[in-house]
Amino acid sequence: MEQGQETKMVKSSAIHLKAVESGVQPSQVLETKVYNRRWLILMIFVLYSASNAMQWIQYSIIANIVMAYFNVSSFSVDMTSMIYMITYIPFIFPASYLLDKFGLKFALLAGSIGTTIGSWIKVFSVSPDRFWVTFIGQTLVAVSQSFVLSVPARLAAVWFGPDQVSSACSIGVFGNQLGIAIGFLFPPMLVQNSEDISVIGRGLQVMFYIVASFTTIILILILLFFKSEPPLPPSPAQAVQREAETTESFFISVKKLVTNVGYLLLLVSYGINVGVFYAISTLLNHIILLHFPNREQDAGRIGLSIICAGMLGSVVCGIVLDKTHKFKETTLGVYLFSFVGMIVFTFALDVSYIYVTYVTAGTLGFFMTGYLPVGFEFAAELTYPEPEGTSAGLLNAVCQIFGITFTMFYGYTLKAWGDFWANISLCGALALGSFFTVMIPNDLRRQNAKF
């Protein structure tokens, strides 16, 4: 592109940005292009996200086996999951800053390097007296998650056109869910419960080597093929956002987000929904074994059914958003179905047939995890033209706070009151989240910026 054309485009973007912020419909035409490479970029991210997420639940889903092998308490095993939430809160702010400052490839490299190193540390932790080593590796992987969760909305906006951005975001979130599904499915298959701890040790060794090898391959793919952004933006809205990001500091952007009432309401409602999901996922092994003793593999498969249904829900919701652009209506509808699904799951656990739990858990997962990309995209609409990475980062930070709170509360109530009343309390939380969702204004700023 010629220098004069570049100058003209920058001026047009600046004029457009001012018009959007003042509520005026602009008329300038900005140069845009959608590149075929976007699908390769998205697929690499999906694999990268999965390589990190698959390690979140890999200890908790075989909690009884890990407790026996390392001779640790159930709280210590639960911490291998909660450490993902704990570390995310302080690290998301520097991670979001680095994402906005240096772009997508820097963020992916930072996260992938941390995930790979942490995975290899765990390879050397297979000994009954080395739980501290495995926890160090898990902590490093957890810190690296800060460079994962905020990316889908950002990547979708940077690489995809306005009619594909919600679907692309949902596919990006699909990567995280795919990883969690793998984390539910394979640990119970690879690590067999046995009174002989050497049998457990061999299973852990195989699992850790597989994960470490996979993360290494993903790191190589990012180094060779991933690009931060295309030469030209894919949409006028993204052209405006590029200009905004060069003229506005990260901290000013954060200030605008925390003074946006609609976004704050979404923060709370989104945090409640995802916090409930984290609590159920972390303690699923305990819940299933209460009703179906010695069914560790079923606990993993039920977790898998939750995530697989959620992956389908994510894609369906992304397509619905791209076709209808009904962001608030879709968000509220999915939230209400999550609430109803939690009620059904609560009562289904008392049915003596485990296949009923499979079905109800899958239904719950379809809506509860299908809600994740919907929340990301609604946040991007409410906060445009602020960077998607920043709005998604704050969204996820609040989720971790709710996740820690609900997981600890759920664990306490499971022991004190039993699983029925523990689940009822989560139903009450989702009812409150539904109320907050109703209160969110239907302010679709990114849609209004199209021309």
JSON list of N, CA, C and O in Angstrom, two decimals, residues 13 24 331 338 356 362 425 438-439 449:
[
{"chain": "A", "resi": 13, "resn": "SER", "atom": "N", "xyz": [-9.98, 6.20, 9.88]},
{"chain": "A", "resi": 13, "resn": "SER", "atom": "CA", "xyz": [-10.23, 5.44, 11.10]},
{"chain": "A", "resi": 13, "resn": "SER", "atom": "C", "xyz": [-10.46, 6.36, 12.28]},
{"chain": "A", "resi": 13, "resn": "SER", "atom": "O", "xyz": [-11.35, 6.14, 13.10]},
{"chain": "A", "resi": 24, "resn": "VAL", "atom": "N", "xyz": [-22.72, 9.08, 16.08]},
{"chain": "A", "resi": 24, "resn": "VAL", "atom": "CA", "xyz": [-23.01, 9.51, 14.71]},
{"chain": "A", "resi": 24, "resn": "VAL", "atom": "C", "xyz": [-22.65, 8.38, 13.75]},
{"chain": "A", "resi": 24, "resn": "VAL", "atom": "O", "xyz": [-21.63, 7.73, 13.90]},
{"chain": "A", "resi": 331, "resn": "THR", "atom": "N", "xyz": [-28.02, -14.45, 25.14]},
{"chain": "A", "resi": 331, "resn": "THR", "atom": "CA", "xyz": [-27.37, -14.56, 26.45]},
{"chain": "A", "resi": 331, "resn": "THR", "atom": "C", "xyz": [-28.37, -14.94, 27.53]},
{"chain": "A", "resi": 331, "resn": "THR", "atom": "O", "xyz": [-28.14, -15.86, 28.34]},
{"chain": "A", "resi": 338, "resn": "SER", "atom": "N", "xyz": [-29.46, -22.81, 31.47]},
{"chain": "A", "resi": 338, "resn": "SER", "atom": "CA", "xyz": [-28.43, -23.31, 32.39]},
{"chain": "A", "resi": 338, "resn": "SER", "atom": "C", "xyz": [-29.02, -23.50, 33.79]},
{"chain": "A", "resi": 338, "resn": "SER", "atom": "O", "xyz": [-28.76, -24.49, 34.47]},
{"chain": "A", "resi": 356, "resn": "VAL", "atom": "N", "xyz": [-29.09, -41.81, 33.33]},
{"chain": "A", "resi": 356, "resn": "VAL", "atom": "CA", "xyz": [-29.88, -40.59, 33.52]},
{"chain": "A", "resi": 356, "resn": "VAL", "atom": "C", "xyz": [-28.96, -39.42, 33.88]},
{"chain": "A", "resi": 356, "resn": "VAL", "atom": "O", "xyz": [-29.14, -38.30, 33.40]},
{"chain": "A", "resi": 362, "resn": "GLY", "atom": "N", "xyz": [-25.14, -33.88, 30.37]},
{"chain": "A", "resi": 362, "resn": "GLY", "atom": "CA", "xyz": [-24.90, -33.39, 29.02]},
{"chain": "A", "resi": 362, "resn": "GLY", "atom": "C", "xyz": [-25.79, -32.20, 28.68]},
{"chain": "A", "resi": 362, "resn": "GLY", "atom": "O", "xyz": [-25.33, -31.23, 28.06]},
{"chain": "A", "resi": 425, "resn": "SER", "atom": "N", "xyz": [-28.01, -24.87, 46.38]},
{"chain": "A", "resi": 425, "resn": "SER", "atom": "CA", "xyz": [-27.38, -23.56, 46.58]},
{"chain": "A", "resi": 425, "resn": "SER", "atom": "C", "xyz": [-26.82, -23.01, 45.26]},
{"chain": "A", "resi": 425, "resn": "SER", "atom": "O", "xyz": [-26.88, -21.80, 45.00]},
{"chain": "A", "resi": 438, "resn": "VAL", "atom": "N", "xyz": [-30.98, -10.09, 33.00]},
{"chain": "A", "resi": 438, "resn": "VAL", "atom": "CA", "xyz": [-32.16, -9.32, 32.56]},
{"chain": "A", "resi": 438, "resn": "VAL", "atom": "C", "xyz": [-31.88, -7.83, 32.63]},
{"chain": "A", "resi": 438, "resn": "VAL", "atom": "O", "xyz": [-32.35, -7.05, 31.78]},
{"chain": "A", "resi": 439, "resn": "MET", "atom": "N", "xyz": [-31.09, -7.40, 33.60]},
{"chain": "A", "resi": 439, "resn": "MET", "atom": "CA", "xyz": [-30.84, -5.99, 33.84]},
{"chain": "A", "resi": 439, "resn": "MET", "atom": "C", "xyz": [-29.82, -5.38, 32.87]},
{"chain": "A", "resi": 439, "resn": "MET", "atom": "O", "xyz": [-29.68, -4.16, 32.80]},
{"chain": "A", "resi": 449, "resn": "ALA", "atom": "N", "xyz": [-21.50, 0.09, 14.77]},
{"chain": "A", "resi": 449, "resn": "ALA", "atom": "CA", "xyz": [-20.35, 0.67, 14.08]},
{"chain": "A", "resi": 449, "resn": "ALA", "atom": "C", "xyz": [-20.23, 0.17, 12.64]},
{"chain": "A", "resi": 449, "resn": "ALA", "atom": "O", "xyz": [-19.40, 0.68, 11.88]}
]
